mmCIF file of C-alpha atoms and ligand atoms in Angstrom:
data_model
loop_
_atom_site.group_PDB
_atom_site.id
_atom_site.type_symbol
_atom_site.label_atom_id
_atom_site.label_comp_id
_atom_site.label_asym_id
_atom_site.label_seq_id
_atom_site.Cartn_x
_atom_site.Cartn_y
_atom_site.Cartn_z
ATOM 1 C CA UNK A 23 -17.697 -16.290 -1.068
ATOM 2 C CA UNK A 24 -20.400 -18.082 0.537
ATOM 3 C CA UNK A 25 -23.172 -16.705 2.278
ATOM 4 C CA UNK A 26 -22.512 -17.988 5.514
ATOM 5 C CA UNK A 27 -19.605 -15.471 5.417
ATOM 6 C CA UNK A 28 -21.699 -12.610 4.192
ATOM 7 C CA UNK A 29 -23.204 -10.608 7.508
ATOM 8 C CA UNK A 30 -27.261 -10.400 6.696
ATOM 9 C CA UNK A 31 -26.435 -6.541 5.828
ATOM 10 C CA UNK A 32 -24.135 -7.406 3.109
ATOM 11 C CA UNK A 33 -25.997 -9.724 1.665
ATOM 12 C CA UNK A 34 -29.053 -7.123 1.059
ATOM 13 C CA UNK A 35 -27.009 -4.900 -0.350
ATOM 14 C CA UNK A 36 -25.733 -7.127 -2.771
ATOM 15 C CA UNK A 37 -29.315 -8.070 -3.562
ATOM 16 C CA UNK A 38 -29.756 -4.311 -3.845
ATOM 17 C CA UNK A 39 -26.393 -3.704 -5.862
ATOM 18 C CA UNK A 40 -27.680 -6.300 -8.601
ATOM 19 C CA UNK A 41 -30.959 -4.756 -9.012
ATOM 20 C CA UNK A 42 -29.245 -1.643 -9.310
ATOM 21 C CA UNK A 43 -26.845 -2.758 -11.958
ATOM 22 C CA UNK A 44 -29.099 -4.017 -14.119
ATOM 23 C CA UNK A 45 -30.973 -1.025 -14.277
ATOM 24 C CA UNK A 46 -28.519 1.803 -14.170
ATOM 25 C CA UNK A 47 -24.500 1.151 -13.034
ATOM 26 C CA UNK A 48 -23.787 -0.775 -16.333
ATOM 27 C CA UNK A 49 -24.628 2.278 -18.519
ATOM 28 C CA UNK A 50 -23.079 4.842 -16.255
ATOM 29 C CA UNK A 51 -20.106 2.744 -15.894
ATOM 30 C CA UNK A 52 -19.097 3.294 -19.749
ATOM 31 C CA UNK A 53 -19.212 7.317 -19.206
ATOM 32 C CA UNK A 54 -16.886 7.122 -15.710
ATOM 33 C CA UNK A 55 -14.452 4.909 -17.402
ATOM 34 C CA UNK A 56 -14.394 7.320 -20.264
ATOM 35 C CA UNK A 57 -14.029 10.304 -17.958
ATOM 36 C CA UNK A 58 -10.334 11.652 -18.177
ATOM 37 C CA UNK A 59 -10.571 13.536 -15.705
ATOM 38 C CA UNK A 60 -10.781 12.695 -12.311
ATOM 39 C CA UNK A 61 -14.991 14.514 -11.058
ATOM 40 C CA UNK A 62 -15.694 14.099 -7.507
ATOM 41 C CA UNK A 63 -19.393 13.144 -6.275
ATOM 42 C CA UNK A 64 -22.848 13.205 -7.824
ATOM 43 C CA UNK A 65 -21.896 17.181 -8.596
ATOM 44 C CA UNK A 66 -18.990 15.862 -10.554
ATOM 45 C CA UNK A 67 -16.718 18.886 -8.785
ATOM 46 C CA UNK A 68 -12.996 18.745 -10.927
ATOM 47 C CA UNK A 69 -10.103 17.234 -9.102
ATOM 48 C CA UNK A 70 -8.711 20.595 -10.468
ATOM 49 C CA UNK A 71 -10.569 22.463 -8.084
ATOM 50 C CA UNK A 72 -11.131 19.833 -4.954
ATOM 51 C CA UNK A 73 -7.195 18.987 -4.785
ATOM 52 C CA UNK A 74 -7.893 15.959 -2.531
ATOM 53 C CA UNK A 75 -5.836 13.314 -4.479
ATOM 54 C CA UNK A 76 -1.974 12.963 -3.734
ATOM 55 C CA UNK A 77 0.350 11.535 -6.467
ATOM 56 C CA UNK A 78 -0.752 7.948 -7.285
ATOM 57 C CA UNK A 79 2.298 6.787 -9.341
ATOM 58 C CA UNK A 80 3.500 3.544 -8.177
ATOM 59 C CA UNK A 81 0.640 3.154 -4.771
ATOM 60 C CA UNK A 82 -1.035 -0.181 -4.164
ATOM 61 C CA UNK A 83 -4.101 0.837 -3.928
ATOM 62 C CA UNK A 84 -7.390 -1.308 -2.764
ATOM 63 C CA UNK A 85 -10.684 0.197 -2.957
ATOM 64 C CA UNK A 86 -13.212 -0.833 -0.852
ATOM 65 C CA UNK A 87 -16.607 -1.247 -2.599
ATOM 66 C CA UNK A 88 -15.368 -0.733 -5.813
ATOM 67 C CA UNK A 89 -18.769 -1.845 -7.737
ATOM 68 C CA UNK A 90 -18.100 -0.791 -11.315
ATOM 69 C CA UNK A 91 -14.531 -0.040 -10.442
ATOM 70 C CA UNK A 92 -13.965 3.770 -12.210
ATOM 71 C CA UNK A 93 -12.314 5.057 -9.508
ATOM 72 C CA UNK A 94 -9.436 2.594 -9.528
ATOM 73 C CA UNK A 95 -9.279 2.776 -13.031
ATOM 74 C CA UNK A 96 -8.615 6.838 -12.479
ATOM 75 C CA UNK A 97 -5.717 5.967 -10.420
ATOM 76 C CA UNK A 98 -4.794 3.406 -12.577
ATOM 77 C CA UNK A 99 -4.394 5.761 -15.577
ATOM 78 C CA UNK A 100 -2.353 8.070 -13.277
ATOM 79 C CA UNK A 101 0.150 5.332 -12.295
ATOM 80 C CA UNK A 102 -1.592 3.651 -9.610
ATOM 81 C CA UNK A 103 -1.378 -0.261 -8.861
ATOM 82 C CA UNK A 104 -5.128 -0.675 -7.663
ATOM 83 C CA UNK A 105 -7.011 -4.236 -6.980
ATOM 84 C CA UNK A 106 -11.063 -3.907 -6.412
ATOM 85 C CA UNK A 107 -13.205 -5.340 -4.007
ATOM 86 C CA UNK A 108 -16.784 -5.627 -3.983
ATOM 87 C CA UNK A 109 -19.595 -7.692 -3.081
ATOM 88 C CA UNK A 110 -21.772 -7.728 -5.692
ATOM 89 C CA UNK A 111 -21.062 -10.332 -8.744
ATOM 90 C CA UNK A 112 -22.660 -8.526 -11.190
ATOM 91 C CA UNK A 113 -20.972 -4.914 -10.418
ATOM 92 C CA UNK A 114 -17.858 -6.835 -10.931
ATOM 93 C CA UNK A 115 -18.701 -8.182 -14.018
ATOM 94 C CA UNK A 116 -18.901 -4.765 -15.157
ATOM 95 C CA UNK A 117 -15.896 -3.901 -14.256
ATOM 96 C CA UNK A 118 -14.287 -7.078 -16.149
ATOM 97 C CA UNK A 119 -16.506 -5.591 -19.445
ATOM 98 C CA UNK A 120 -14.642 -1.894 -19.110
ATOM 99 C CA UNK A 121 -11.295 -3.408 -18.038
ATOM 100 C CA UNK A 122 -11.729 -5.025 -21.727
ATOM 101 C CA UNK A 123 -13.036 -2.306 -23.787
ATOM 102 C CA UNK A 124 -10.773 0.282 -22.093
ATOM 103 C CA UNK A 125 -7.882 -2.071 -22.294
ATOM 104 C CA UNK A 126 -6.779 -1.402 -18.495
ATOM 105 C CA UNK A 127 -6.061 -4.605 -16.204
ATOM 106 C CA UNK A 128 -6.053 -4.896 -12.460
ATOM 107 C CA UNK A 129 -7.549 -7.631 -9.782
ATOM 108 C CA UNK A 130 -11.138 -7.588 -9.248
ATOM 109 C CA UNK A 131 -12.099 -9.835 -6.015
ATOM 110 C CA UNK A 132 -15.623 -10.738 -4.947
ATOM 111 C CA UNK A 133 -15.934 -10.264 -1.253
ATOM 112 C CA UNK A 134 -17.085 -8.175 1.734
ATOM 113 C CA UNK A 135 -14.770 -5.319 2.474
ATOM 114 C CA UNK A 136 -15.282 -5.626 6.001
ATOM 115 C CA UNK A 137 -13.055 -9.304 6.025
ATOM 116 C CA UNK A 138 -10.884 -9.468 3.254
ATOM 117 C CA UNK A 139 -8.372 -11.907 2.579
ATOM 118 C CA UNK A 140 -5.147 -9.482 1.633
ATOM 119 C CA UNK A 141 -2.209 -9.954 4.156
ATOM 120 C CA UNK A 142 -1.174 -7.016 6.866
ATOM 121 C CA UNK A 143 0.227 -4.092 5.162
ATOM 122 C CA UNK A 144 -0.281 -4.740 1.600
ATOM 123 C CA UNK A 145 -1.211 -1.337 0.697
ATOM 124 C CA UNK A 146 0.111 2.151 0.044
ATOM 125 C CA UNK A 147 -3.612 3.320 -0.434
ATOM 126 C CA UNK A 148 -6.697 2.037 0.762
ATOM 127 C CA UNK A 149 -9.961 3.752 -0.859
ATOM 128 C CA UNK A 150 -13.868 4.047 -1.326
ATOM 129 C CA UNK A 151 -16.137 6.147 -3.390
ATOM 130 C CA UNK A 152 -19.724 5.388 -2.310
ATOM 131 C CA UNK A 153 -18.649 2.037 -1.231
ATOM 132 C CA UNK A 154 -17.841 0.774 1.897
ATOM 133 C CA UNK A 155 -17.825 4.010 3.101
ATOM 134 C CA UNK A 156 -21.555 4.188 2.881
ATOM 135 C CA UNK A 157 -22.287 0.314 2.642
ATOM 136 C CA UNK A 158 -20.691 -1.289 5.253
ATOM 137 C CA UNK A 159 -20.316 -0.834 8.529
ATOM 138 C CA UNK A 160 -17.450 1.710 9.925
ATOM 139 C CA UNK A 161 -16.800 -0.169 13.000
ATOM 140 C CA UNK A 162 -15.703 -3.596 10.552
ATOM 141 C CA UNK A 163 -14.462 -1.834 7.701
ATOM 142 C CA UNK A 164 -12.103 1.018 9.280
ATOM 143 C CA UNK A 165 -10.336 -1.585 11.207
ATOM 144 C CA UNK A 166 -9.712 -3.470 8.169
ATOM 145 C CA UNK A 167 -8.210 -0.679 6.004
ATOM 146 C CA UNK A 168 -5.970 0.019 9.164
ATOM 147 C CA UNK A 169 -4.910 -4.039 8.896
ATOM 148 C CA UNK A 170 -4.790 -3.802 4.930
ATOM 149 C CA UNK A 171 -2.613 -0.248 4.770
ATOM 150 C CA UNK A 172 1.262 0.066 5.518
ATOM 151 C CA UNK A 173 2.123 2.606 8.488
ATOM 152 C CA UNK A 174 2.068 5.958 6.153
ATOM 153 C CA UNK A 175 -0.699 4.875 4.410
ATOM 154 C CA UNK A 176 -3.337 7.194 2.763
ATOM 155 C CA UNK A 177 -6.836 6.795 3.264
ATOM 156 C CA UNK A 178 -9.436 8.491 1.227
ATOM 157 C CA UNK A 179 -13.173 8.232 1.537
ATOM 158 C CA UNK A 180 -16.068 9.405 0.003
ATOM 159 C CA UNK A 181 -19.828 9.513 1.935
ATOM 160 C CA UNK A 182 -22.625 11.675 2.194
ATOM 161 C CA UNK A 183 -22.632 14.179 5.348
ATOM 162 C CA UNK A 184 -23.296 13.624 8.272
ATOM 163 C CA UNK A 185 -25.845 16.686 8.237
ATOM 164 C CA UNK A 186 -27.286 15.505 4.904
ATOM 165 C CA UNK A 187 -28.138 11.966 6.473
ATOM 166 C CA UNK A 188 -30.180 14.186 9.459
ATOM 167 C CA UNK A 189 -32.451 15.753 6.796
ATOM 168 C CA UNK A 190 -33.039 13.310 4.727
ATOM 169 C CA UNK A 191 -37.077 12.390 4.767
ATOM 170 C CA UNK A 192 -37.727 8.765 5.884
ATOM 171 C CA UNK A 193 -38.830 8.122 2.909
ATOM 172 C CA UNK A 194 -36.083 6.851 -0.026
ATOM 173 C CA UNK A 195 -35.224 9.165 -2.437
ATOM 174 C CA UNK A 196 -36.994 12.411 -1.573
ATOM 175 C CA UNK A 197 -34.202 15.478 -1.420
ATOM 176 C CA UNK A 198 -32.902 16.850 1.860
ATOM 177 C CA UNK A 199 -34.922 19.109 3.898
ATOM 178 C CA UNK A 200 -33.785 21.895 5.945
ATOM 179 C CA UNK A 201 -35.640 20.418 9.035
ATOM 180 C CA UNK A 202 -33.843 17.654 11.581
ATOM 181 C CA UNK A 203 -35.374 14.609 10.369
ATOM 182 C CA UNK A 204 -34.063 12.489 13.038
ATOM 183 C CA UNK A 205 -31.239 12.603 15.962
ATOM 184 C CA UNK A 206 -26.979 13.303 15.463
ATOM 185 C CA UNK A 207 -26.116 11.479 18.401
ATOM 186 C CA UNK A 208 -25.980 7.723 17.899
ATOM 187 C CA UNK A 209 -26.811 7.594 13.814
ATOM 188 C CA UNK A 210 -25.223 4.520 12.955
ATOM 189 C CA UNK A 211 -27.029 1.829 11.112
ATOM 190 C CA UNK A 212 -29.713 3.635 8.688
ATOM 191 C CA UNK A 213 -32.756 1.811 6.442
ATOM 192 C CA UNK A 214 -35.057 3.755 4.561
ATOM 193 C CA UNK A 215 -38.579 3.800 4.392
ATOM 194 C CA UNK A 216 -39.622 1.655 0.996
ATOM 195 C CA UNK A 217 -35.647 0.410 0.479
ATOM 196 C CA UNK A 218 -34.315 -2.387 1.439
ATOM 197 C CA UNK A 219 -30.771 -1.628 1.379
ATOM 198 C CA UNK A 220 -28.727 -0.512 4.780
ATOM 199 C CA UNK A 221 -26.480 2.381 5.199
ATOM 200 C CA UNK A 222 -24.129 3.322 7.260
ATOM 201 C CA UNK A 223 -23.782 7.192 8.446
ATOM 202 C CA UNK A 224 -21.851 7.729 12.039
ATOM 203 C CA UNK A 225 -21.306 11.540 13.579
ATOM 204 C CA UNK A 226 -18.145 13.472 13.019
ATOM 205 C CA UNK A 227 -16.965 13.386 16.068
ATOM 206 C CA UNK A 228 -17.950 9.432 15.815
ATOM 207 C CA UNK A 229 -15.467 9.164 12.362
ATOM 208 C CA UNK A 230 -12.508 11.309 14.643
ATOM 209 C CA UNK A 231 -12.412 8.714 17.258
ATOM 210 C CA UNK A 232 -12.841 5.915 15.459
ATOM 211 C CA UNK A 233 -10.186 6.547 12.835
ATOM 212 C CA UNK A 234 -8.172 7.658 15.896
ATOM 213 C CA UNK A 235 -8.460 4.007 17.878
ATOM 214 C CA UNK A 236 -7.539 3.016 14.178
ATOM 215 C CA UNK A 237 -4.130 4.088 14.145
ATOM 216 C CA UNK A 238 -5.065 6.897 11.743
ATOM 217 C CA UNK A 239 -4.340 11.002 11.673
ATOM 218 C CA UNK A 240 -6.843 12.657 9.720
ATOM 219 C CA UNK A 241 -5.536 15.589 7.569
ATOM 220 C CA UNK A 242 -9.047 16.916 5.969
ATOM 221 C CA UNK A 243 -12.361 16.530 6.091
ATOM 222 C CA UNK A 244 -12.985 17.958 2.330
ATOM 223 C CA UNK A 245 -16.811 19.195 2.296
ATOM 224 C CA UNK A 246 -17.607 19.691 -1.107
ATOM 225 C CA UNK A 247 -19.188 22.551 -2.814
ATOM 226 C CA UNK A 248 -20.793 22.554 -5.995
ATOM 227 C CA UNK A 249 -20.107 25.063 -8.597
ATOM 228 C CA UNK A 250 -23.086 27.499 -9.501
ATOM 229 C CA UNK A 251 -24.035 25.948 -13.028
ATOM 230 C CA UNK A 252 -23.182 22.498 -11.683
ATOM 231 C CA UNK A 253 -25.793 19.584 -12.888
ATOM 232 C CA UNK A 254 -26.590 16.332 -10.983
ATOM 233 C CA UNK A 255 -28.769 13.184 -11.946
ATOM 234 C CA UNK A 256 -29.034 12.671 -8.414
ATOM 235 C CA UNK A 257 -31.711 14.948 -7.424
ATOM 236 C CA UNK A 258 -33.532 12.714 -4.807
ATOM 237 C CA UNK A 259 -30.325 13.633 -2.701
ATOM 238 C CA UNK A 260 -30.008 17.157 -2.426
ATOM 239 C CA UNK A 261 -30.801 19.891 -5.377
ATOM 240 C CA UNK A 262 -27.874 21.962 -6.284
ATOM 241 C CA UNK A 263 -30.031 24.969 -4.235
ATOM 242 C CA UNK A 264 -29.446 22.806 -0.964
ATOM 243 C CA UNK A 265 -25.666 21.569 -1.896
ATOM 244 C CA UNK A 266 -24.411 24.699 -2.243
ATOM 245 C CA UNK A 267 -25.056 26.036 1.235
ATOM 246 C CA UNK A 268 -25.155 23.091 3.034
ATOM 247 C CA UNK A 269 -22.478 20.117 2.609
ATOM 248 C CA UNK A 270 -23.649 17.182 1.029
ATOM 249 C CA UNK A 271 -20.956 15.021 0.083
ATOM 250 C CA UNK A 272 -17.861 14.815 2.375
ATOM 251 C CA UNK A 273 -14.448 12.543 1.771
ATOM 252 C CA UNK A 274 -12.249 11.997 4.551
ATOM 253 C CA UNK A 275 -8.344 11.702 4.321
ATOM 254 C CA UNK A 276 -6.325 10.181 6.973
ATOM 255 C CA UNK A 277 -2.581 9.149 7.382
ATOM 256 C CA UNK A 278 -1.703 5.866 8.961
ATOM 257 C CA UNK A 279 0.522 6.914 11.697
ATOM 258 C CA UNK A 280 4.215 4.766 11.310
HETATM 259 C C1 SAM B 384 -22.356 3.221 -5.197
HETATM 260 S S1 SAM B 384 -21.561 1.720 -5.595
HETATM 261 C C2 SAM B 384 -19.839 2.135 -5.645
HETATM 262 C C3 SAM B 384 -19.519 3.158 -6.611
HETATM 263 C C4 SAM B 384 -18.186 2.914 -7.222
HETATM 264 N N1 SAM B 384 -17.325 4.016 -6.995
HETATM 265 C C5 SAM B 384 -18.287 2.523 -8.665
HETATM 266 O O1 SAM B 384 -17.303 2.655 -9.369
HETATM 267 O O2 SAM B 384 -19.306 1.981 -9.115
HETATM 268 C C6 SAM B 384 -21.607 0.835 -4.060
HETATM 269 C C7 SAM B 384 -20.904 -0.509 -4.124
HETATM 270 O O3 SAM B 384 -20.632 -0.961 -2.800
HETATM 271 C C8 SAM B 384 -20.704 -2.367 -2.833
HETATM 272 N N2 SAM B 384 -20.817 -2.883 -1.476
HETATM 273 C C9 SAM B 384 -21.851 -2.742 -0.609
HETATM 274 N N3 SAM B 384 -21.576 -3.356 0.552
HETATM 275 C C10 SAM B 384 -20.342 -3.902 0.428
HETATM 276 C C11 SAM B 384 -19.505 -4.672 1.284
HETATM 277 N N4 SAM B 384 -19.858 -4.988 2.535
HETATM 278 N N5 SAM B 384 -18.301 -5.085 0.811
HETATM 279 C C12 SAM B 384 -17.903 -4.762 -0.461
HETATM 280 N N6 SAM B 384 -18.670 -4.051 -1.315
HETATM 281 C C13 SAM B 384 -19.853 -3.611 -0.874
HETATM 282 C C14 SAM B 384 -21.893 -2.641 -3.705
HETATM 283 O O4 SAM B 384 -21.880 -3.960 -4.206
HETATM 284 C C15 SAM B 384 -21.748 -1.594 -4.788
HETATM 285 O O5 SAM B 384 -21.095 -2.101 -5.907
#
């Protein structure tokens, strides 16, 4: 991957994503990989009680920002065939490190998730936890998981709300408010005051048409709810006093229509 085919976007957030695995994704990496169970978002909310995962055994599945890679290797303990993709070298060398210890193999590729090179409809399942779904840009990276899944195909992503991206301060890492911080309409590309990474965060109604024009159904927009005695170590997002009335983590799950 040169840089020439990295947009400017992608590159900062690889510059970002390097910084950050030196000081805090390598560590946490260890603990997800060890994780049997299968914890949704920075509440960790059970699979038991979300229910937003189908039966894995025997997808391909790519995932789309896979940085450390846990969540493949989830679906690769439950049967799944995944392959990573992420931008960032050194997230990927992480996941080479827990592929060893952990003794569980699949393809890690280094490369932007909004241009991959996988053929048409190599995919049962395409993926992202925090990745592309927050990292690159919807209007690139949609279209390519519609190229990149067979018709049928499952699509599962994980992003924080829209609302919670409308409270947020402008400042990085201060906790939602419960005052409009800036406008719905048109939220698209979003930088932080003091950060120099970029975000992506479109409107609801923004996600519906675009996975429409996509070829995709959606089937649920799973809002999750923490649990009353639920912990975080994400608390410049929202405390668990704010998450539990107001969604702050939302995955999406759409059907390739075929
Ligand atoms: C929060 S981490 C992903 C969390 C992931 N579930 C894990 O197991 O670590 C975000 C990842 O998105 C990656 N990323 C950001 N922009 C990307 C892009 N355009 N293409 C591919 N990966 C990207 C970053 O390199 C980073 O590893």
């Amino acid at each position: 991957m040169t840089q020439s085919e990295l947009s400017a976007d992608a590159a900062r957030n690889r510059d970002v994503w390097t910084a950050e695995n030196a000081a805090y994704t390598a560590k946490q990496a260890r603990e997800a990989w060890a994780q049997e169970e299968i914890r949704w978002g920075v509440f960790q909310k059970p699979e038991a009680e979300v229910g937003a995962l189908p039966d894995v055994a025997g997808m391909d599945a790519v995932e789309l920002g896979c940085g450390t890679a846990y969540f493949s290797a989830w679906l690769a303990k439950r049967g799944a065939r995944p392959v990573g993709v992420d931008v960032t070298p050194a997230q990927l060398e992480t996941a080479r490190e827990c592929q060893q210890e952990f003794g569980l193999d699949f393809p890690l590729h280094l490369g932007n998730a909004e241009t991959t090179p996988f053929g048409d409809a190599s995919f049962d399942g395409a993926i992202s936890e925090y990745g592309a779904a927050l990292w690159a840009d919807p209007y690139a990276w949609i279209p390519e998981a519609a190229r990149l899944l067979k018709p049928g195909g499952w699509l599962m992503f994980l992003t924080n709300s829209a609302l919670l991206t409308i409270v947020l301060p402008d400042k990085e890492d201060l906790p939602a408010t419960t005052t409009f911080q800036r406008p719905y309409f048109g939220m698209h590309r979003q930088q932080w005051e003091g950060d120099t990474s970029v975000e992506f965060h479109i409107p609801h109604g923004a996600w519906i048409d675009l996975l429409h024009e996509n070829g995709f159904d959606v089937e649920r927009l799973v809002e999750l709810q923490p649990a009353e005695a639920s912990t975080t170590r994400y608390t410049n997002i929202a405390t668990l006093d704010w998450a539990r009335q107001w969604p702050s983590e939302e995955a999406w799950i759409a059907r390739k229509r075929g």
